[in-house]
Every structure is written in C-alpha cells, then in structure tokens.
Amino acid sequence: MSVISPRSREERQPLALPRTGREPSPARAGRRTGRPRLSGADRDILWLYLLTRTAVWTTAYCARWIFPADAGTRDPGPALAPFERWDWGHFLNVARDGYFPAGDGPWNADWDNREAFFPGFPLALRAVHMVVPHWTAAGLLISFVAGGMAVLALARVARLYLPDAKAGRRTVQLLLLSPCAVFLATGYSESLFLALALPAWLAAHRHNWPLAATLAALATTVRISGLFLAAALALHFVLTARTRADWGRLPWLTLPALPAILYAWYLHAHTGDWMAWKHAQERGWYRRFHAPWEAWSTTWESAFGHVQTTGYAFMFQAELLTMLVGLALAALLIRRRRWPEAAYIVLSLWALGTSYWYTSIPRATLLWWPLWITLAAWSLRSPQFRTAYYCLAAPLSTVFALTYLTGRWAG
C-alpha cells in the first residue's frame, strides 16, 4: 500500500473527505439529528484515546509511590504532582502572573525566560481555571479535550491519503503509542496545537481557506510551528488554486502571521526588544543560530563524548536519531512531490536543527502528522513492520513517560 496523494483524491471528490463503508455521511447525519454525530469509527478512535490516557494516568499514580523524590518518604505527595514538571512551570507562571509581573523581566539575572512560550496555551489555561480552580487539573483538562479533538482530526487526515478502512485508527494508534506521547497527556501545548492545526489542514483540503487560515492563526498563538503550518497551507493553496474565485481568497493566508506580529509587538512594548521571543529562547535553551553541521557536531559530542551524565547522553542520542528520522521523512515527502507537507517538515527541522545543540526534537515528532500517516501506510502493508514498531516503541514510551513523571533523568 502506498501513500496516495491527497490532490489526486480531490480530483475525484473535491470538497468531501473520503469515508469508509462504516461511516455515515456527516452531512446526512447532521440533517437527521440537527447536530454533529460521531460515527462508529470516531467512537473507536475515542475509545482508544481514553484507554491510552488511562494508561498514562495509571503510570503517573504508580510513579508517585515507586519513585518518590525521597526514598524514605511515607507520603507519595499530591496526586497531580507528576504532571507538574519542566515546561508546565512556565505555562503556569504566565497564566497565573502574566509575562512581566511586578516589573520583573529579562533585565533581572534570575529571570525564567517565560516569554519564550507563546500565549495561546496560557490564555486557555487562565480561562479554564475560572471554572476548574486547580491549575494543574485545568491544564490536564485542556490537553485531554484538545487531544480528543486532535485524534479525530488526525484520523480524517489519514483517510485523505490512505484508502484502507483501518487507516485512521492505525495512524492514531501509532501516534498515541509513540515514545513521546506522554506529552499529549500533560499540561503542555502539543495537544492544543494539534487540535487546531489538523482541522486547519482538513479545511484546506476542502478549499475552505477562511476557516483554514483562522485555525492556523489560532495554532500560531499556541506554538511558533503555526507559522510552518501557514507556509504549508500557502504552498497547498498555490498548487491547488484554479479559478479567480480561488485566488480571491489569497489574502486570508496572511492571517496566521498576525498572532506572531502582535506577540512581538507586545514583547517590544514591555522590553524594547522586537526579538524578545528569540532572545529568551537563546538565554534559556541555547537556541542561538549555528550552522546545521555545528549543531549536529555539538549534539554528537554530548551524546557520545562522555561529557554528559548517562541520562542526558541518552536524551542527546534520542535527539540525533529523531533528526535522522525527520530528514528521511522530508526526503520521502519530496520524492513523492508532497510539497506542502515537505515544507512543513523542512521548516520544523531547520528551526530545531540550527541551534547550539538539538533540543526537544523527539517531542516535535508529535506534530509531524505526515510521519504517522507514512508509518501507518507501512504497517498496513507489512504486519512485521507493525510488530517491530510496537516492540521498539513500548520500552521507549516507558522511558520517556517515567523520565517526565518522575522529573529526573536515568543518570
């Protein structure tokens, strides 16, 4: 089974998504009931999603008891403490206190560089906190709901490319069992981004450019990756626009840049620096521009040069491996002339691969939906590949989950 070009499917069915035999037409279902209706395939996807979330919650519960910060403690700590790690603190600080509380900012030596995080998730967190008083619970609720929306959209995107009736479920399954999938269940921004970006991609394939641009703009409020999505949408527009009416919608594609511009203006108003976001990334995460080969060399030295503790060295090895996966994916997309998807992946790799060293590339794979669709195509064609993937993903998922939920590295 090969990956089918979405453009060729559009020629046969320009505005409607492909559907399996089990799925009723959403339009007919809407006319009958007056509201959106989940198909049997959708319910299967959501059941799978709920099971994997339960697995993460169970792991978090066990981690509190088996891996406490103090080996001699008799109290495992708060139930949600395993989800209060790393980037969560930055999102919480922005949502609770704002970007520059009480005149604090990057001019202070102990500044936490919170402006490196886009405001979309903190704003959502602040809004949900008005209903859910516990901050961590509010963050988990956002990711839980957004993740459910994201997997439903991912299944529909997969059906644009793959004719197999199992394509949607298989793609979602591979994503939810991937090594870094734990971050879809935490108070992080990946789930919210996917819940906006994937419907934007679907809207673009339906030629609904106002909706696609609006969703992409919302995605840009969440992560800088929204700009990469906007570039892919623009390229898809250029490749598929045919009529004067189509080209009349071109101005909509400038909309995703607006949140980034407004955020830069906001930071400039408080810091006097138009590049405050980038400089925060540089101070906090060493994301100064370096040539790709320099970034590779530095990461390689950190992974295999015995200059880091074993836990950090392992994570740098994972960064290198994931970069190779991303490069292979980009080459495959270019070979198959899937230019918009290739643009999205290449821009992501360029942003991640031109820092002092590689950081968070494994987490970034969660946003690479062409990767999961490609793997699904291979797994549907080869049961041996599916088995190999699950055998490799299971231990890696456990390592990444325990690393996050316990808040410490193996070394």
Coordinates of C-alpha atoms in Angstrom, one line a residue:
M1 CA 0.0 0.0 0.0
S2 CA 1.4 3.3 -0.9
V3 CA 0.5 6.7 0.3
I4 CA -2.0 8.3 -2.0
S5 CA -1.6 11.9 -3.0
P6 CA -4.4 14.0 -1.4
R7 CA -4.5 16.0 -4.6
S8 CA -5.4 13.0 -6.7
R9 CA -8.3 12.2 -4.3
E10 CA -9.5 15.8 -4.5
E11 CA -9.9 15.4 -8.3
R12 CA -12.4 12.6 -7.7
Q13 CA -14.1 14.2 -4.7
P14 CA -13.1 17.8 -4.5
L15 CA -14.8 19.0 -1.3
A16 CA -15.8 15.9 0.6
L17 CA -13.5 13.8 2.8
P18 CA -13.1 10.1 1.8
R19 CA -15.3 7.9 4.1
T20 CA -15.1 4.2 4.9
G21 CA -18.1 2.0 4.4
R22 CA -19.0 2.1 8.1
E23 CA -19.2 5.8 8.4
P24 CA -22.4 7.7 7.6
S25 CA -22.2 10.9 5.7
P26 CA -21.7 13.8 8.3
A27 CA -24.0 16.0 6.2
R28 CA -26.8 13.4 6.2
A29 CA -26.3 12.7 9.9
G30 CA -26.4 16.4 10.6
R31 CA -29.7 16.8 8.7
R32 CA -31.3 13.9 10.6
T33 CA -30.3 14.9 14.1
G34 CA -29.6 18.7 13.8
R35 CA -26.2 18.3 15.4
P36 CA -22.8 16.6 14.7
R37 CA -22.9 12.9 15.1
L38 CA -19.9 10.6 15.8
S39 CA -19.5 7.6 13.5
G40 CA -18.6 4.2 14.7
A41 CA -15.0 4.8 13.5
D42 CA -15.0 8.0 15.6
R43 CA -16.1 6.1 18.7
D44 CA -13.4 3.5 18.2
I45 CA -10.8 6.3 18.0
L46 CA -12.1 8.0 21.2
W47 CA -12.2 4.6 23.0
L48 CA -8.5 4.0 22.0
Y49 CA -7.7 7.5 23.1
L50 CA -9.4 7.0 26.5
L51 CA -7.5 3.7 27.1
T52 CA -4.1 5.3 26.4
R53 CA -4.9 8.3 28.7
T54 CA -5.9 5.8 31.4
A55 CA -2.5 4.1 30.9
V56 CA -0.7 7.4 31.4
W57 CA -2.7 8.3 34.5
T58 CA -2.0 4.8 35.9
T59 CA 1.7 5.2 35.3
A60 CA 1.7 8.6 37.0
Y61 CA -0.1 7.1 40.0
C62 CA 2.5 4.3 40.3
A63 CA 5.4 6.6 39.7
R64 CA 4.4 8.7 42.8
W65 CA 4.7 5.6 45.0
I66 CA 7.6 3.8 43.4
F67 CA 9.9 6.7 42.5
P68 CA 9.4 9.4 45.2
A69 CA 11.9 12.2 45.5
D70 CA 12.9 10.9 48.9
A71 CA 13.4 7.2 49.0
G72 CA 12.5 7.1 52.7
T73 CA 9.2 9.0 52.5
R74 CA 5.9 7.6 53.5
D75 CA 3.9 10.1 51.6
P76 CA 3.8 9.9 47.8
G77 CA 2.8 13.6 47.5
P78 CA -0.1 15.3 45.7
A79 CA -1.9 13.2 43.1
L80 CA -1.2 15.6 40.2
A81 CA 2.4 16.3 41.2
P82 CA 3.9 14.0 38.4
F83 CA 2.3 16.3 35.8
E84 CA 3.9 19.5 37.3
R85 CA 7.3 19.2 35.5
W86 CA 9.6 21.3 33.4
D87 CA 7.7 23.5 30.9
W88 CA 4.5 23.3 32.9
G89 CA 6.0 25.7 35.3
H90 CA 6.4 28.3 32.6
F91 CA 2.9 27.9 31.3
L92 CA 1.6 28.2 34.9
N93 CA 3.6 31.3 35.6
V94 CA 2.3 33.1 32.5
A95 CA -1.3 32.1 33.1
R96 CA -1.2 33.0 36.8
D97 CA 1.1 36.0 36.9
G98 CA 1.4 37.2 33.3
Y99 CA 4.6 37.7 31.4
F100 CA 6.1 40.5 33.4
P101 CA 4.7 40.5 36.9
A102 CA 5.6 43.5 39.2
G103 CA 8.1 44.9 36.7
D104 CA 10.1 41.7 36.6
G105 CA 11.6 40.7 33.3
P106 CA 14.7 39.7 31.3
W107 CA 16.7 42.5 32.8
N108 CA 16.9 40.5 36.0
A109 CA 19.6 37.9 36.4
D110 CA 17.3 35.2 37.8
W111 CA 14.6 35.7 35.1
D112 CA 12.9 32.4 33.9
N113 CA 12.6 33.4 30.2
R114 CA 8.9 32.7 30.2
E115 CA 8.3 34.9 27.1
A116 CA 9.8 32.1 25.1
F117 CA 6.4 30.4 25.3
F118 CA 3.6 31.7 23.1
P119 CA 0.4 32.9 24.9
G120 CA -2.2 30.6 23.4
F121 CA -2.0 27.8 26.0
P122 CA -1.6 30.1 29.0
L123 CA -4.6 32.1 27.9
A124 CA -6.7 28.9 27.6
L125 CA -5.3 27.8 31.0
R126 CA -6.4 31.1 32.5
A127 CA -9.9 30.8 31.0
V128 CA -10.4 27.2 32.2
H129 CA -9.0 28.0 35.6
M130 CA -12.1 30.2 36.1
V131 CA -14.1 27.0 36.1
V132 CA -11.6 24.5 37.4
P133 CA -9.8 26.1 40.4
H134 CA -6.9 23.7 40.5
W135 CA -4.3 24.9 37.9
T136 CA -2.8 21.5 37.1
A137 CA -6.2 19.9 36.7
A138 CA -7.2 22.8 34.4
G139 CA -4.1 22.2 32.3
L140 CA -4.8 18.5 32.1
L141 CA -8.4 19.1 31.1
I142 CA -7.3 21.3 28.2
S143 CA -4.9 18.7 26.9
F144 CA -7.5 15.9 27.4
V145 CA -10.2 17.6 25.4
A146 CA -7.9 19.0 22.8
G147 CA -6.2 15.6 22.4
G148 CA -9.6 14.0 21.7
M149 CA -10.3 16.6 19.0
A150 CA -6.8 16.1 17.6
V151 CA -7.0 12.4 17.2
L152 CA -10.4 12.6 15.5
A153 CA -9.0 15.1 13.1
L154 CA -5.8 13.0 12.6
A155 CA -7.9 10.0 11.6
R156 CA -9.7 12.1 9.0
V157 CA -6.4 13.5 7.6
A158 CA -5.1 10.0 7.3
R159 CA -8.1 9.0 5.2
L160 CA -7.2 11.7 2.8
Y161 CA -4.0 9.8 2.0
L162 CA -4.8 6.1 2.6
P163 CA -7.7 4.1 1.1
D164 CA -7.6 1.4 3.8
A165 CA -10.6 1.5 6.1
K166 CA -8.2 1.0 9.1
A167 CA -6.0 3.9 8.1
G168 CA -7.5 6.4 10.6
R169 CA -7.4 4.1 13.6
R170 CA -3.9 2.8 12.8
T171 CA -2.4 6.3 12.4
V172 CA -3.9 7.4 15.7
Q173 CA -2.7 4.2 17.3
L174 CA 0.9 4.8 16.2
L175 CA 0.8 8.4 17.5
L176 CA -0.7 7.5 20.9
L177 CA 1.9 4.7 21.4
S178 CA 4.8 6.7 20.2
P179 CA 7.8 7.4 22.6
C180 CA 6.9 11.0 23.4
A181 CA 3.1 10.5 23.5
V182 CA 3.1 11.2 27.3
F183 CA 3.4 14.9 26.4
L184 CA -0.1 14.8 24.8
A185 CA -1.5 13.9 28.2
T186 CA 0.3 16.6 30.2
G187 CA -0.4 20.3 30.6
Y188 CA 1.7 21.1 27.6
S189 CA 0.8 22.8 24.3
E190 CA 1.2 19.9 21.8
S191 CA -2.4 18.7 22.1
L192 CA -3.9 22.1 21.8
F193 CA -1.8 22.9 18.7
L194 CA -2.8 19.6 17.0
A195 CA -6.5 20.3 17.8
L196 CA -6.2 23.5 15.7
A197 CA -3.6 22.6 13.1
L198 CA -5.1 19.3 11.9
P199 CA -8.6 20.8 11.4
A200 CA -6.9 23.6 9.5
W201 CA -5.3 21.1 7.2
L202 CA -8.7 19.4 6.7
A203 CA -10.3 22.8 5.9
A204 CA -7.6 23.5 3.3
H205 CA -8.3 20.2 1.6
R206 CA -11.9 21.2 1.4
H207 CA -10.8 24.6 -0.1
N208 CA -12.3 26.4 2.9
W209 CA -9.5 28.9 3.1
P210 CA -11.1 31.3 5.6
L211 CA -11.5 28.5 8.1
A212 CA -8.1 27.1 7.4
A213 CA -6.4 30.4 7.9
T214 CA -8.4 31.2 11.1
L215 CA -7.5 27.8 12.6
A216 CA -3.8 28.2 11.6
A217 CA -3.8 31.7 13.2
L218 CA -5.1 30.2 16.4
A219 CA -2.5 27.5 16.2
T220 CA 0.2 30.2 15.8
T221 CA -0.9 31.7 19.2
V222 CA 0.0 28.3 20.7
R223 CA 3.3 27.5 19.1
I224 CA 5.7 29.0 16.6
S225 CA 5.1 25.9 14.5
G226 CA 1.8 27.6 13.4
L227 CA 4.0 29.7 11.0
F228 CA 5.3 26.5 9.5
L229 CA 1.8 25.3 9.1
A230 CA 0.9 28.6 7.4
A231 CA 3.7 28.2 4.9
A232 CA 2.4 24.7 4.1
L233 CA -1.1 26.0 3.7
A234 CA 0.1 28.7 1.4
L235 CA 2.0 26.3 -0.8
H236 CA -1.0 24.0 -0.9
F237 CA -3.1 27.0 -2.0
V238 CA -0.7 27.9 -4.8
L239 CA -0.7 24.3 -6.0
T240 CA -4.5 23.8 -6.0
A241 CA -6.0 27.2 -6.8
R242 CA -7.6 27.1 -10.2
T243 CA -10.2 29.9 -10.6
R244 CA -10.3 33.6 -10.0
A245 CA -12.6 33.0 -7.0
D246 CA -9.9 30.7 -5.5
W247 CA -7.2 33.4 -5.9
G248 CA -9.6 35.9 -4.3
R249 CA -9.1 34.0 -1.0
L250 CA -5.4 34.5 -1.1
P251 CA -5.4 37.4 1.5
W252 CA -6.7 35.0 4.1
L253 CA -3.4 33.2 4.1
T254 CA -1.7 36.3 5.7
L255 CA -3.9 35.9 8.8
P256 CA -1.7 33.3 10.6
A257 CA 1.2 35.8 10.7
L258 CA -0.9 38.2 12.8
P259 CA -0.6 36.5 16.2
A260 CA 3.2 36.3 15.9
I261 CA 3.3 40.0 14.9
L262 CA 1.1 41.0 17.8
Y263 CA 3.1 38.9 20.2
A264 CA 6.3 40.5 19.1
W265 CA 4.7 44.0 19.4
Y266 CA 3.5 43.1 23.0
L267 CA 7.0 42.0 24.0
H268 CA 8.6 45.0 22.4
A269 CA 6.2 47.3 24.4
H270 CA 7.5 45.7 27.6
T271 CA 11.1 45.0 26.8
G272 CA 12.0 47.4 24.0
D273 CA 13.2 44.3 22.0
W274 CA 11.4 43.2 18.8
M275 CA 13.3 39.9 19.1
A276 CA 12.5 39.3 22.7
W277 CA 11.0 35.9 22.0
K278 CA 14.1 34.7 20.1
H279 CA 16.4 36.1 22.8
A280 CA 14.5 34.3 25.5
Q281 CA 15.0 31.1 23.6
E282 CA 18.7 31.8 23.3
R283 CA 19.1 32.6 27.0
G284 CA 17.1 29.7 28.3
W285 CA 17.7 26.9 25.8
Y286 CA 20.9 27.8 23.9
R287 CA 18.9 28.3 20.7
R288 CA 21.3 30.7 19.1
F289 CA 21.8 30.2 15.4
H290 CA 24.5 27.7 14.4
A291 CA 25.1 26.0 11.1
P292 CA 23.4 22.6 10.9
W293 CA 26.6 20.7 10.9
E294 CA 27.8 22.6 14.0
A295 CA 24.6 21.7 15.8
W296 CA 25.0 18.1 14.8
S297 CA 28.6 18.0 16.0
T298 CA 27.8 19.5 19.3
T299 CA 24.9 17.1 19.9
W300 CA 27.0 14.2 18.8
E301 CA 29.7 15.2 21.3
S302 CA 27.1 15.4 24.1
A303 CA 25.7 12.1 23.2
F304 CA 28.8 10.0 22.8
G305 CA 31.7 12.1 24.0
H306 CA 31.3 11.2 27.7
V307 CA 30.8 14.8 28.7
Q308 CA 27.2 14.4 30.0
T309 CA 25.8 12.1 32.6
T310 CA 24.3 8.9 31.2
G311 CA 20.7 10.1 31.3
Y312 CA 21.5 13.3 29.4
A313 CA 23.7 11.5 27.0
F314 CA 20.8 9.1 26.2
M315 CA 18.5 12.0 25.5
F316 CA 21.0 13.6 23.1
Q317 CA 21.2 10.2 21.4
A318 CA 17.4 10.3 21.0
E319 CA 17.7 13.8 19.6
L320 CA 20.2 12.6 16.9
L321 CA 18.1 9.6 16.0
T322 CA 14.9 11.7 15.7
M323 CA 16.7 14.2 13.5
L324 CA 17.6 11.4 11.1
V325 CA 14.0 10.3 11.1
G326 CA 12.9 13.8 10.2
L327 CA 15.4 14.1 7.4
A328 CA 14.3 10.7 6.0
L329 CA 10.7 11.8 6.2
A330 CA 11.4 15.1 4.4
A331 CA 13.3 13.3 1.7
L332 CA 10.4 10.8 1.2
L333 CA 7.9 13.6 1.0
I334 CA 10.0 15.5 -1.5
R335 CA 10.4 12.3 -3.6
R336 CA 6.6 11.8 -3.6
R337 CA 6.2 15.5 -4.5
R338 CA 4.1 16.2 -1.5
W339 CA 5.4 19.7 -1.4
P340 CA 3.2 21.3 1.3
E341 CA 3.9 18.5 3.8
A342 CA 7.6 18.6 2.9
A343 CA 7.7 22.3 3.5
Y344 CA 6.1 21.9 7.0
I345 CA 8.7 19.2 8.0
V346 CA 11.7 21.0 6.5
L347 CA 10.9 24.3 8.2
S348 CA 10.5 22.4 11.5
L349 CA 13.8 20.6 11.1
W350 CA 15.5 23.9 10.2
A351 CA 14.2 25.6 13.3
L352 CA 15.2 22.6 15.5
G353 CA 18.5 21.8 13.8
T354 CA 20.2 25.2 13.8
S355 CA 20.7 25.7 17.5
Y356 CA 23.8 25.2 19.6
W357 CA 22.6 21.6 20.1
Y358 CA 19.4 19.7 19.4
T359 CA 16.6 20.2 21.9
S360 CA 13.0 18.7 22.0
I361 CA 13.1 17.1 18.6
P362 CA 11.5 13.9 19.9
R363 CA 8.6 15.9 21.3
A364 CA 8.3 17.7 18.0
T365 CA 7.5 14.4 16.2
L366 CA 4.1 14.6 17.8
L367 CA 3.4 17.5 15.5
W368 CA 4.6 15.7 12.3
W369 CA 1.4 14.2 11.2
P370 CA 2.9 13.1 7.8
L371 CA 5.2 10.8 9.8
W372 CA 2.4 9.0 11.5
I373 CA 0.5 8.6 8.2
T374 CA 3.6 7.2 6.5
L375 CA 4.2 4.7 9.3
A376 CA 0.5 3.7 9.2
A377 CA 0.8 3.0 5.5
W378 CA 3.8 0.8 6.1
S379 CA 2.2 -1.0 9.0
L380 CA -0.9 -1.7 7.0
R381 CA 1.2 -3.2 4.2
S382 CA 3.5 -5.2 6.5
P383 CA 2.4 -6.8 9.8
Q384 CA 6.1 -7.4 10.5
F385 CA 6.7 -3.7 10.5
R386 CA 3.8 -3.1 12.8
T387 CA 5.1 -5.6 15.3
A388 CA 8.6 -4.2 15.1
Y389 CA 7.3 -0.7 15.7
Y390 CA 5.3 -1.7 18.8
C391 CA 8.2 -3.7 20.2
L392 CA 10.5 -0.7 19.9
A393 CA 8.0 1.9 20.9
A394 CA 6.9 0.2 24.1
P395 CA 10.2 0.4 26.0
L396 CA 11.0 3.9 24.7
S397 CA 7.5 5.1 25.7
T398 CA 8.0 3.8 29.2
V399 CA 11.4 5.5 29.5
F400 CA 10.1 8.9 28.3
A401 CA 7.0 8.6 30.5
L402 CA 8.9 7.7 33.6
T403 CA 11.5 10.4 32.9
Y404 CA 8.8 13.1 32.8
L405 CA 6.6 11.8 35.5
T406 CA 9.4 11.3 38.0
G407 CA 11.2 14.5 37.0
R408 CA 14.6 13.1 36.8
W409 CA 17.0 11.5 34.3
A410 CA 18.3 8.0 34.4
G411 CA 21.8 9.3 35.0

